[in-house]
Amino acid sequence: MARFVLSRLVLLLLGLLVASALIFFTLRLLSGDVAQVIAGTQGTPAQIAAIRQNLGLDRPLIVQYGSWLGGIAHGDLGTSLVTGSSVTSQLTQKLTVTLPLAGLSLVIGLVLGIPLGVLSALKRRSFSGTAISVVAQAFAAVPAVWGGMILIAVFAVAIRIFPTQGYPSDGWAEPGQALKSLLLPALTIGVIEGAVILRFTRSATLGAVSEDYVRTAAAKGMTRTRAVITHGLPNVMLSVVSVLGVQLAALLVGAVLVEQLFALPGVGRMLVSDVGVRDLTKVQGELLALTGLVLVLGFLVDSIHRAVDPRLREPGE
Amino acid sequence: MSSSAKAGAPRRRTWFTELLRRPAGVAAACWILLLLVSAIVSSFWTPLDPFDTDPYSAWKTPSLQHLFGTDGIGRDVFSYVFAATRTTVIVAILAGLLASAVGIGLSALGSLTARWIRESTAVLIDILIAFPTILIAMLLASILGGSLGVVIAAVGIGFGVNIARVSRSEIRRVSRTDYVLAARASGVGPGGVLVRHLLPNVAPTFVVQLSLAMASSILAEAGLSYLGYGASASTASWGRLLNDLQVYIAIHPGSVLWPGLAITLTVLAFNLLGDALREASDPRLRSSGPSDASAVRTSPPAATVSGELRVTDDVSTRGEPS
């Protein structure tokens, strides 16, 4: 176990390094001259030279990358090219919206997806089982933005209990208000992700139904449903955990779109507007934070999966 | 089992006739065909000019003249949605081609080369898979500005890595089977093994992944065009239309129905086609007849003991006893 976590940790660090290099060098090499980008079309050569010197852009690329990495090690992602404020502090503030949004979405997705997925597999020959599976298939194809618009249409016109736009300006000072603002966006992502989790749970449960251990338990007098739930479910859950890493990435991407739609001040919305104004230092910080989050969560999911799945243990563990 | 008893006739069926036996697959294929025809027709003709604005005919309800009604600036929504099929089809085809190229390249590099290249490619694939497509697109858009080219590049790279991951483990799996070993032992060279055994075995997985890549490219195009980093204002796009209509959602909620429905049905069609192709092309997943429920074992465990995952590959309703 320790050996696995250690080697997985090395992969995580390597992943963060590769991610940072890809983001940094893609931005620098493709953009040509960052100073020119900042100065705009009206910048004089003297202004551009001054900007270049100011930001240390006259140093070799690899040195710039090194100093960016060095900053990250101290939790410093640099300053915004447009506003001059600290990227780290803005990022941590926006994460207080994006992380709860993703977490709430995940909870909604799991609560919907797992029980319904098991149910639709157990009832696969009846109408309800087929109906659940068909609806899930359709929901998994819904674009998050459209799903959110339908929720806004319903809740802004018909039932006015949840806010459909914005977020309390004092954030989590009033947890009830903040949670209320996050509910519809989280429902949007959660239902779509839930449909994906449902289909996966269903397929894993169908696999469990025909396993030998279920047949044996059934032969010894258990009902098939009970056998699947007592003996099959742990295996089904392991399969679900194993895809959770990929689903978490999908949740964060969903957050980028949904934050824009519901006007939530999260990392996704900030990224969208920073891309618009070409604030390259902020964009690179935000992209690194989001991919870093996906990588770290993937590491945690893999480690948990390894810890709880006895089939993955090495002999002698 | 009974499947071997009937082996003669059913085995002869090609994957295409197998596909035609699946209603969901046929419906999906028909929708995609319709989309393709719309894309071609709309390049030459649309009922009305999709960009023709007319303040006097804003927010018309659906009628014979305006099948889907009109939007806030009087554009005919049907003509716009119809014209946008062209954007969708172009993006899906180009993104699919690029994803295939990236996928095949990486998986060949990750399975058939010297050990150190193989292993480092595998690590690279594992790392790149953490980059969500939308973020790759944002990275490119922050420098190049938003365009359909950025969407295609992002999906091609993002989903290409997905294809590489799935087909790499598939190539590795097949290359360690007994029949490949036997072929090698009887003197077939590596090229022969690749052409005769590896590629035919990987092809079904690959085709399925391609279908999913296209589904994902449509979602990505819609999402990015919605954000303003996809199709330009002069290009009809379902995602862009959603963005245009968003402001009026509380007053004219019905207007977003059409572009959203078009995206959902198209993504659904590619997902269903992927599922149907997987079942149709893989003899192991074919049930030997509609009445024979016990012939096939249902889906294999998602995570194999070695911890390798076939992530997108396993979210399916495959091989289910009918």
Coordinates of C-alpha atoms in Angstrom, one line a residue, chain A residues 11 14-16 18-19 22-23 26-28 30-32 124-125 133 137-138 140-146 149-150 152-153 156-157 165 196 199-200 202-204 206-208 210-211 239 242-243 246-247 249 253 256-257 260-262 268 271-278 280 283 287 290-291 294-295 305 309 311-312, chain B residues 123-124 126-136 138-146 165 219 222-224 226-227 229 242-243 245-246 249-251 253 256-261 263-265 267-268 271-272 275 278 293 297-307 309-311 314-318 320-322:
Chain A
L11 CA 3.2 10.3 -10.8
L14 CA 5.4 14.5 -12.4
G15 CA 1.9 15.3 -13.6
L16 CA 1.9 18.7 -11.9
V18 CA 4.2 18.4 -16.9
A19 CA 1.0 20.3 -16.6
L22 CA 2.6 22.5 -20.9
I23 CA 0.5 25.5 -19.8
T26 CA 2.1 26.8 -24.8
L27 CA 1.1 30.3 -23.6
R28 CA 4.5 31.8 -24.1
L30 CA 2.0 30.7 -29.0
S31 CA 1.6 34.2 -27.8
G32 CA 4.8 35.4 -29.3
R124 CA -34.0 -4.6 -16.0
R125 CA -36.9 -6.7 -17.3
S133 CA -32.1 3.6 -18.1
Q137 CA -29.2 7.9 -21.5
A138 CA -31.1 11.0 -22.6
A140 CA -26.3 12.2 -20.1
A141 CA -26.6 13.9 -23.6
V142 CA -28.0 17.2 -22.3
P143 CA -25.6 20.1 -22.5
A144 CA -25.1 21.6 -19.1
V145 CA -25.9 25.1 -20.3
W146 CA -29.3 24.1 -21.7
M149 CA -31.5 27.3 -18.7
I150 CA -34.5 25.0 -18.3
I152 CA -33.8 29.0 -14.7
A153 CA -37.0 29.1 -16.9
A156 CA -37.6 32.2 -12.5
V157 CA -41.1 32.0 -13.9
Q165 CA -28.7 34.5 -10.8
V196 CA -23.5 9.2 -16.2
R199 CA -25.3 4.2 -16.4
F200 CA -22.0 3.2 -15.0
R202 CA -26.1 -0.1 -13.9
S203 CA -23.5 -1.7 -16.1
A204 CA -21.4 -2.7 -13.1
L206 CA -25.4 -6.1 -14.4
G207 CA -22.0 -7.5 -14.3
A208 CA -22.5 -8.5 -10.7
S210 CA -24.2 -12.9 -13.4
E211 CA -21.2 -13.4 -11.1
S239 CA -16.1 0.2 -9.9
S242 CA -12.6 3.9 -9.9
V243 CA -14.4 6.2 -12.4
V246 CA -12.7 11.2 -14.4
Q247 CA -16.1 12.3 -13.2
A249 CA -12.8 16.4 -13.9
V253 CA -15.6 21.6 -16.4
V256 CA -16.9 26.6 -15.8
L257 CA -20.0 26.6 -18.0
Q260 CA -21.2 31.6 -16.4
L261 CA -24.9 30.8 -16.8
F262 CA -25.8 31.5 -13.2
G268 CA -14.6 29.2 -14.1
L271 CA -11.2 32.2 -16.2
V272 CA -13.7 32.9 -19.0
S273 CA -13.3 36.7 -18.5
D274 CA -9.5 36.5 -18.1
V275 CA -9.2 34.6 -21.4
G276 CA -11.2 37.4 -22.9
V277 CA -8.8 40.2 -21.8
R278 CA -5.7 37.9 -22.3
L280 CA -1.9 35.5 -19.4
V283 CA -5.0 32.4 -17.1
L287 CA -5.5 26.6 -15.6
L290 CA -7.9 23.5 -12.1
T291 CA -5.8 20.8 -13.7
V294 CA -8.1 17.2 -11.1
L295 CA -4.7 15.6 -10.7
H305 CA -9.6 2.7 -4.4
D309 CA -10.1 -2.9 -3.0
R311 CA -8.1 -7.4 -5.2
L312 CA -5.5 -4.8 -5.9
Chain B
V123 CA 2.8 8.1 -18.1
L124 CA 2.3 11.0 -20.5
D126 CA -2.1 9.3 -17.8
I127 CA -1.1 12.9 -17.2
L128 CA -2.7 14.4 -20.3
I129 CA -6.0 12.7 -19.6
A130 CA -6.4 15.1 -16.6
F131 CA -6.6 18.0 -19.0
P132 CA -10.3 18.6 -19.6
T133 CA -11.1 19.5 -23.2
I134 CA -12.7 22.8 -22.3
L135 CA -9.5 23.9 -20.4
I136 CA -7.3 23.0 -23.4
M138 CA -9.4 28.0 -23.0
L139 CA -5.6 27.7 -23.0
L140 CA -5.6 28.0 -26.8
A141 CA -8.3 30.7 -26.9
S142 CA -6.4 33.0 -24.5
I143 CA -3.7 33.4 -27.1
L144 CA -5.3 32.7 -30.5
G145 CA -8.8 34.0 -29.7
G146 CA -11.8 31.9 -29.9
R165 CA -5.6 5.3 -23.4
L219 CA -20.9 19.3 -26.5
A222 CA -21.9 24.2 -28.0
G223 CA -20.3 25.0 -24.6
L224 CA -17.4 27.0 -26.1
Y226 CA -21.9 29.6 -25.7
L227 CA -19.0 31.1 -23.8
Y229 CA -14.9 31.2 -27.7
L242 CA -28.3 29.5 -26.7
N243 CA -26.1 32.4 -25.6
L245 CA -31.4 33.7 -26.2
Q246 CA -30.2 33.4 -22.6
I249 CA -35.0 33.2 -20.8
A250 CA -37.5 34.4 -18.2
I251 CA -39.7 36.1 -20.8
P253 CA -38.5 30.4 -22.1
V256 CA -34.3 27.9 -26.1
L257 CA -36.1 24.6 -26.7
W258 CA -34.9 24.2 -30.3
P259 CA -31.1 24.7 -30.2
G260 CA -30.9 22.7 -26.9
L261 CA -33.0 19.9 -28.3
I263 CA -27.7 19.5 -29.3
T264 CA -29.1 16.9 -27.0
L265 CA -30.5 14.7 -29.8
V267 CA -25.1 13.9 -28.7
L268 CA -27.6 11.2 -27.8
N271 CA -23.7 8.0 -27.9
L272 CA -26.4 5.4 -29.0
D275 CA -23.2 1.7 -27.9
R278 CA -19.8 -1.8 -29.7
A293 CA -31.1 -14.7 -22.7
R297 CA -22.1 -13.0 -19.9
T298 CA -22.8 -9.4 -19.2
S299 CA -20.2 -6.7 -19.0
P300 CA -16.8 -7.5 -17.6
P301 CA -15.7 -5.9 -14.4
A302 CA -14.8 -2.3 -15.0
A303 CA -11.5 -2.3 -13.2
T304 CA -9.2 -5.2 -14.0
V305 CA -7.0 -6.5 -11.3
S306 CA -4.0 -4.7 -12.8
G307 CA -5.9 -1.4 -12.1
L309 CA -9.5 1.1 -16.6
R310 CA -11.5 1.2 -19.7
V311 CA -13.4 4.2 -18.5
D314 CA -17.7 0.6 -19.8
V315 CA -20.5 3.1 -19.4
S316 CA -22.9 1.1 -21.4
T317 CA -25.9 -1.1 -21.5
R318 CA -23.9 -3.7 -23.4
E320 CA -27.6 -7.2 -21.5
P321 CA -29.9 -10.3 -21.7
S322 CA -32.8 -9.2 -23.8

